[in-house]
CSV table of C-alpha atoms in Angstrom, one decimal:
chain,number,residue,atom,x,y,z
A,1,MET,CA,-2.5,1.8,-7.3
A,2,PRO,CA,0.0,0.5,-4.7
A,3,GLU,CA,-1.9,-0.4,-1.4
A,4,GLY,CA,-1.1,-2.8,1.3
A,5,ASP,CA,-1.8,-5.9,-0.7
A,6,THR,CA,0.5,-4.7,-3.6
A,7,VAL,CA,3.3,-3.9,-1.1
A,8,PHE,CA,2.8,-7.4,0.5
A,9,ARG,CA,3.2,-9.1,-2.9
A,10,THR,CA,6.2,-7.0,-3.8
A,11,ALA,CA,7.9,-7.8,-0.5
A,12,ARG,CA,7.3,-11.5,-1.0
A,13,ARG,CA,8.6,-11.5,-4.5
A,14,LEU,CA,11.8,-9.6,-3.4
A,15,HIS,CA,12.3,-11.9,-0.4
A,16,GLU,CA,12.0,-15.0,-2.6
A,17,ALA,CA,14.5,-13.5,-5.1
A,18,ILE,CA,17.3,-12.2,-2.8
A,19,ALA,CA,16.9,-13.3,0.8
A,20,GLY,CA,19.8,-15.3,2.0
A,21,ALA,CA,22.1,-14.1,-0.8
A,22,GLU,CA,25.2,-11.9,-0.5
A,23,VAL,CA,25.0,-8.4,-2.0
A,24,ALA,CA,27.1,-8.1,-5.1
A,25,ARG,CA,25.9,-4.7,-6.3
A,26,PHE,CA,24.5,-1.9,-4.2
A,27,GLU,CA,23.5,1.5,-5.5
A,28,LEU,CA,21.2,4.2,-4.0
A,29,ARG,CA,20.7,6.9,-6.5
A,30,VAL,CA,19.6,9.6,-4.0
A,31,PRO,CA,22.0,12.3,-2.9
A,32,ARG,CA,21.9,11.5,0.9
A,33,TYR,CA,23.0,7.9,0.4
A,34,ALA,CA,24.9,8.0,-2.8
A,35,THR,CA,28.1,6.7,-1.2
A,36,ALA,CA,26.4,3.9,0.8
A,37,ASP,CA,27.8,0.5,0.0
A,38,LEU,CA,26.5,-2.8,1.5
A,39,THR,CA,28.4,-5.0,-1.0
A,40,GLY,CA,29.3,-8.2,0.8
A,41,GLU,CA,26.5,-8.1,3.3
A,42,VAL,CA,23.8,-10.7,3.4
A,43,VAL,CA,20.1,-9.9,2.7
A,44,HIS,CA,18.3,-11.3,5.7
A,45,GLU,CA,14.7,-10.6,4.6
A,46,VAL,CA,12.3,-8.2,2.9
A,47,ILE,CA,9.1,-7.5,4.7
A,48,PRO,CA,6.1,-5.1,4.3
A,49,ARG,CA,4.9,-2.7,7.0
A,50,GLY,CA,1.7,-1.2,5.8
A,51,LYS,CA,2.6,0.5,2.6
A,52,HIS,CA,6.3,0.6,3.4
A,53,LEU,CA,9.0,-1.9,2.3
A,54,LEU,CA,11.8,-2.9,4.7
A,55,MET,CA,14.8,-4.7,3.2
A,56,ARG,CA,17.1,-5.9,6.0
A,57,ILE,CA,20.7,-6.2,4.8
A,58,GLY,CA,23.5,-6.9,7.3
A,59,SER,CA,22.8,-4.7,10.2
A,60,PHE,CA,21.0,-2.1,8.1
A,61,THR,CA,17.5,-1.6,6.7
A,62,LEU,CA,16.8,-0.2,3.3
A,63,HIS,CA,13.4,1.5,3.5
A,64,SER,CA,11.2,2.6,0.6
A,65,HIS,CA,7.7,3.5,-0.3
A,66,LEU,CA,5.9,2.9,-3.6
A,67,LYS,CA,3.7,6.1,-3.4
A,68,MET,CA,1.8,6.3,-6.7
A,69,GLU,CA,4.3,5.2,-9.4
A,70,GLY,CA,6.9,3.2,-7.5
A,71,ARG,CA,7.7,-0.4,-8.2
A,72,TRP,CA,10.4,-2.9,-7.5
A,73,LEU,CA,11.3,-5.3,-10.3
A,74,VAL,CA,13.6,-8.3,-10.4
A,75,PHE,CA,15.9,-9.1,-13.4
A,76,ARG,CA,18.3,-11.9,-14.1
A,77,ARG,CA,21.9,-10.5,-13.8
A,78,GLY,CA,22.7,-8.9,-17.1
A,79,GLU,CA,19.0,-8.9,-18.3
A,80,ARG,CA,17.8,-5.7,-19.9
A,81,TRP,CA,15.6,-3.6,-17.6
A,82,ARG,CA,12.0,-3.2,-18.5
A,83,ALA,CA,12.0,0.4,-17.3
A,84,PRO,CA,14.2,3.5,-18.1
A,85,ALA,CA,17.5,3.5,-16.1
A,86,TYR,CA,17.0,7.1,-15.1
A,87,GLN,CA,13.9,6.1,-13.0
A,88,ALA,CA,16.0,3.6,-10.9
A,89,ARG,CA,16.6,4.9,-7.4
A,90,ALA,CA,17.9,1.7,-5.7
A,91,ILE,CA,19.7,-1.4,-7.0
A,92,VAL,CA,20.3,-4.4,-4.8
A,93,GLY,CA,22.0,-7.1,-6.8
A,94,THR,CA,23.2,-10.6,-6.0
A,95,ALA,CA,25.3,-13.1,-8.1
A,96,GLU,CA,22.1,-14.1,-9.9
A,97,VAL,CA,19.6,-11.2,-9.9
A,98,ASP,CA,19.2,-7.5,-9.6
A,99,ALA,CA,16.3,-6.0,-7.6
A,100,VAL,CA,15.7,-2.5,-8.9
A,101,GLY,CA,13.4,0.1,-7.4
A,102,PHE,CA,12.0,2.4,-10.0
A,103,GLU,CA,10.4,5.7,-9.0
A,104,ILE,CA,10.3,4.6,-5.4
A,105,ALA,CA,9.9,7.3,-2.7
A,106,MET,CA,11.1,7.8,0.9
A,107,VAL,CA,14.4,6.0,0.3
A,108,ASP,CA,16.2,5.7,3.6
A,109,LEU,CA,19.1,3.6,4.9
A,110,VAL,CA,19.2,3.2,8.7
A,111,PRO,CA,20.5,0.7,11.2
A,112,THR,CA,17.9,-2.0,11.6
A,113,ALA,CA,17.7,-1.1,15.3
A,114,ASP,CA,16.4,2.3,14.3
A,115,GLU,CA,13.6,1.1,12.0
A,116,ASP,CA,11.0,2.5,14.4
A,117,GLU,CA,12.1,6.0,13.5
A,118,LEU,CA,10.7,5.4,10.1
A,119,VAL,CA,7.6,3.2,10.6
A,120,GLY,CA,7.0,3.3,14.4
A,121,HIS,CA,4.2,5.8,14.0
A,122,LEU,CA,2.1,3.3,12.0
A,123,GLY,CA,-1.0,1.8,13.4
A,124,PRO,CA,-1.8,-2.0,13.4
A,125,ASP,CA,-0.8,-3.5,10.1
A,126,LEU,CA,-3.7,-5.3,8.4
A,127,LEU,CA,-1.4,-7.8,6.8
A,128,GLY,CA,1.2,-7.9,9.5
A,129,PRO,CA,1.9,-10.9,11.9
A,130,ASP,CA,0.9,-8.7,14.8
A,131,TRP,CA,-2.4,-7.5,13.4
A,132,ASP,CA,-4.5,-6.1,16.3
A,133,ALA,CA,-8.1,-5.5,15.3
A,134,GLU,CA,-9.2,-4.2,18.7
A,135,GLU,CA,-6.5,-1.6,18.7
A,136,ALA,CA,-7.3,-0.5,15.2
A,137,ALA,CA,-11.0,-0.1,16.1
A,138,ARG,CA,-10.1,1.8,19.2
A,139,ARG,CA,-8.0,4.3,17.1
A,140,ILE,CA,-10.8,4.8,14.6
A,141,LEU,CA,-13.3,5.5,17.3
A,142,ALA,CA,-11.0,8.0,18.9
A,143,ASP,CA,-10.7,10.0,15.6
A,144,ASP,CA,-13.0,13.0,15.4
A,145,ARG,CA,-12.8,13.3,11.6
A,146,ALA,CA,-14.9,11.8,8.8
A,147,VAL,CA,-14.6,8.0,8.6
A,148,HIS,CA,-13.1,8.1,5.1
A,149,VAL,CA,-10.3,10.4,6.4
A,150,ALA,CA,-9.8,8.3,9.6
A,151,ILE,CA,-9.4,4.9,7.8
A,152,LEU,CA,-6.8,6.4,5.4
A,153,ASP,CA,-4.7,7.7,8.3
A,154,GLN,CA,-1.9,5.1,8.5
A,155,ARG,CA,-1.6,5.9,12.2
A,156,ASN,CA,-5.0,4.3,12.8
A,157,LEU,CA,-4.4,1.2,10.8
A,158,ALA,CA,-1.8,0.6,8.2
A,159,GLY,CA,-2.3,-0.7,4.6
A,160,LEU,CA,-5.5,0.9,3.3
A,161,GLY,CA,-5.4,3.3,0.4
A,162,ASN,CA,-8.2,5.3,-1.3
A,163,GLU,CA,-9.5,2.5,-3.4
A,164,TYR,CA,-9.9,0.3,-0.3
A,165,ALA,CA,-11.5,3.1,1.7
A,166,ASN,CA,-14.2,3.8,-1.0
A,167,GLU,CA,-15.0,0.1,-1.5
A,168,LEU,CA,-15.0,-0.7,2.2
A,169,LEU,CA,-17.4,2.1,3.1
A,170,PHE,CA,-19.8,1.0,0.3
A,171,VAL,CA,-19.8,-2.6,1.5
A,172,ARG,CA,-20.5,-1.5,5.1
A,173,GLY,CA,-23.2,0.9,3.9
A,174,ILE,CA,-21.5,3.9,5.5
A,175,LEU,CA,-21.6,7.5,4.1
A,176,PRO,CA,-18.0,8.7,3.8
A,177,THR,CA,-18.7,11.9,5.7
A,178,THR,CA,-20.0,10.0,8.7
A,179,PRO,CA,-18.0,10.8,11.9
A,180,ALA,CA,-15.6,8.0,12.6
A,181,ALA,CA,-16.8,7.9,16.2
A,182,ALA,CA,-20.3,7.1,15.1
A,183,VAL,CA,-19.6,3.9,13.1
A,184,ASP,CA,-19.3,0.3,14.0
A,185,ALA,CA,-15.5,0.4,14.1
A,186,ALA,CA,-15.1,-3.3,15.0
A,187,GLY,CA,-17.2,-4.4,12.0
A,188,LEU,CA,-15.5,-1.9,9.7
A,189,VAL,CA,-12.1,-3.2,10.7
A,190,GLU,CA,-13.1,-6.8,10.4
A,191,THR,CA,-14.4,-6.2,6.9
A,192,ALA,CA,-11.2,-4.4,5.9
A,193,SER,CA,-9.2,-7.3,7.1
A,194,ARG,CA,-11.2,-9.8,5.1
A,195,MET,CA,-11.1,-7.6,2.0
A,196,ILE,CA,-7.3,-7.0,1.9
A,197,ARG,CA,-6.5,-10.6,2.9
A,198,ALA,CA,-8.7,-11.9,0.1
A,199,ASN,CA,-6.9,-9.7,-2.4
A,200,ARG,CA,-3.4,-10.4,-1.0
A,201,ASP,CA,-2.7,-13.4,-3.2
A,202,ARG,CA,-4.8,-12.4,-6.3
A,203,ALA,CA,-3.2,-11.3,-9.5
A,204,SER,CA,-6.1,-8.9,-10.1
A,205,ARG,CA,-7.7,-7.0,-7.2
A,206,THR,CA,-11.5,-7.3,-6.9
A,207,PHE,CA,-14.0,-6.1,-4.3
A,208,THR,CA,-17.2,-7.6,-6.0
A,209,GLY,CA,-15.7,-11.1,-6.5
A,210,ASP,CA,-15.9,-10.5,-10.3
A,211,THR,CA,-12.6,-10.1,-12.0
A,212,ARG,CA,-14.0,-9.0,-15.4
A,213,PRO,CA,-12.9,-5.5,-16.5
A,214,GLY,CA,-15.3,-2.8,-15.2
A,215,ARG,CA,-16.9,-5.2,-12.7
A,216,GLN,CA,-14.2,-5.3,-9.9
A,217,ASN,CA,-15.3,-2.2,-8.0
A,218,TRP,CA,-18.6,-1.2,-6.5
A,219,VAL,CA,-18.0,2.6,-6.5
A,220,TYR,CA,-14.4,3.5,-7.0
A,221,ARG,CA,-13.9,5.5,-10.2
A,222,ARG,CA,-17.5,4.8,-11.2
A,223,GLU,CA,-18.9,8.4,-11.0
A,224,ARG,CA,-22.3,8.7,-12.7
A,225,LYS,CA,-22.4,5.0,-13.5
A,226,PRO,CA,-25.3,2.9,-12.0
A,227,CYS,CA,-24.7,1.3,-8.7
A,228,LEU,CA,-24.2,-2.4,-9.2
A,229,ARG,CA,-26.7,-3.1,-6.4
A,230,CYS,CA,-29.5,-0.6,-6.8
A,231,GLY,CA,-28.9,1.2,-10.1
A,232,THR,CA,-28.6,4.7,-8.5
A,233,PRO,CA,-25.9,6.8,-10.2
A,234,ILE,CA,-22.6,6.9,-8.2
A,235,ARG,CA,-21.6,10.3,-6.8
A,236,ARG,CA,-18.2,11.9,-6.3
A,237,THR,CA,-16.7,14.5,-4.0
A,238,GLU,CA,-13.4,15.2,-2.3
A,239,LEU,CA,-12.4,14.7,1.4
A,240,GLY,CA,-9.2,15.0,3.3
A,241,ALA,CA,-7.6,16.0,6.5
A,242,THR,CA,-6.2,19.1,4.8
A,243,GLU,CA,-6.7,20.8,1.4
A,244,THR,CA,-3.5,19.3,0.1
A,245,SER,CA,-4.3,15.8,1.2
A,246,GLU,CA,-7.8,15.5,-0.2
A,247,ARG,CA,-8.8,12.3,-2.0
A,248,ILE,CA,-11.5,11.6,-4.5
A,249,VAL,CA,-14.5,9.9,-2.8
A,250,PHE,CA,-17.1,7.8,-4.5
A,251,TRP,CA,-20.4,6.6,-3.0
A,252,CYS,CA,-23.9,5.5,-3.7
A,253,PRO,CA,-26.5,7.9,-2.1
A,254,LEU,CA,-29.0,5.0,-1.7
A,255,CYS,CA,-26.8,2.2,-0.4
A,256,GLN,CA,-24.7,4.4,1.9
A,257,THR,CA,-26.6,6.4,4.4
């Protein structure tokens, strides 16, 4: 599942592949930008912003979001793609490689000066150079919803998805339905930062420190299985800001109170 660490690695891979090169092929297969052409412009950089990708080309920014299925892959020029062509929504090619975005969402092309219109609403970025733990904690404490909902709101802090939310609350011993204003927000944010930074450069995400299959998660997707700490069966429910934004929540009724 693409979360902040996945987006960070994707941006780094794209930056290494195309930054500094001139665009030789440019296609956006979305109606709004179907005629856009940045051929001849230089790719300045590719950076992550929470779960968003910003590819700065010339004086423009190509913005995309991976959502659930999206991915950016890099191929040598002329190499056969490892995904169906009909899934490609963006192609940024240089003389040597093609960067192709498959099933990506929120595809936008805006002047770089207007980037904030797309990502300015995001809270402090856990993997960003301007990470502000105090501000993130302040925003969580000001949220009157359940803590699981609050830490998934990208306006409070950017980069956490549902897997991180479940694992983070287990490690901190917090029941997911606890009001956000009642938790140790500073401690929660500090643990979140350590978690995502530890996973940032790993090939396989783990929260337990164990990379063996079935041992990487404390609670996420482990409904009815014994807690790895106390043996109590893991429970499952759903929480969300609205009915249409509910996420599956997993917790240990003994370790999280």
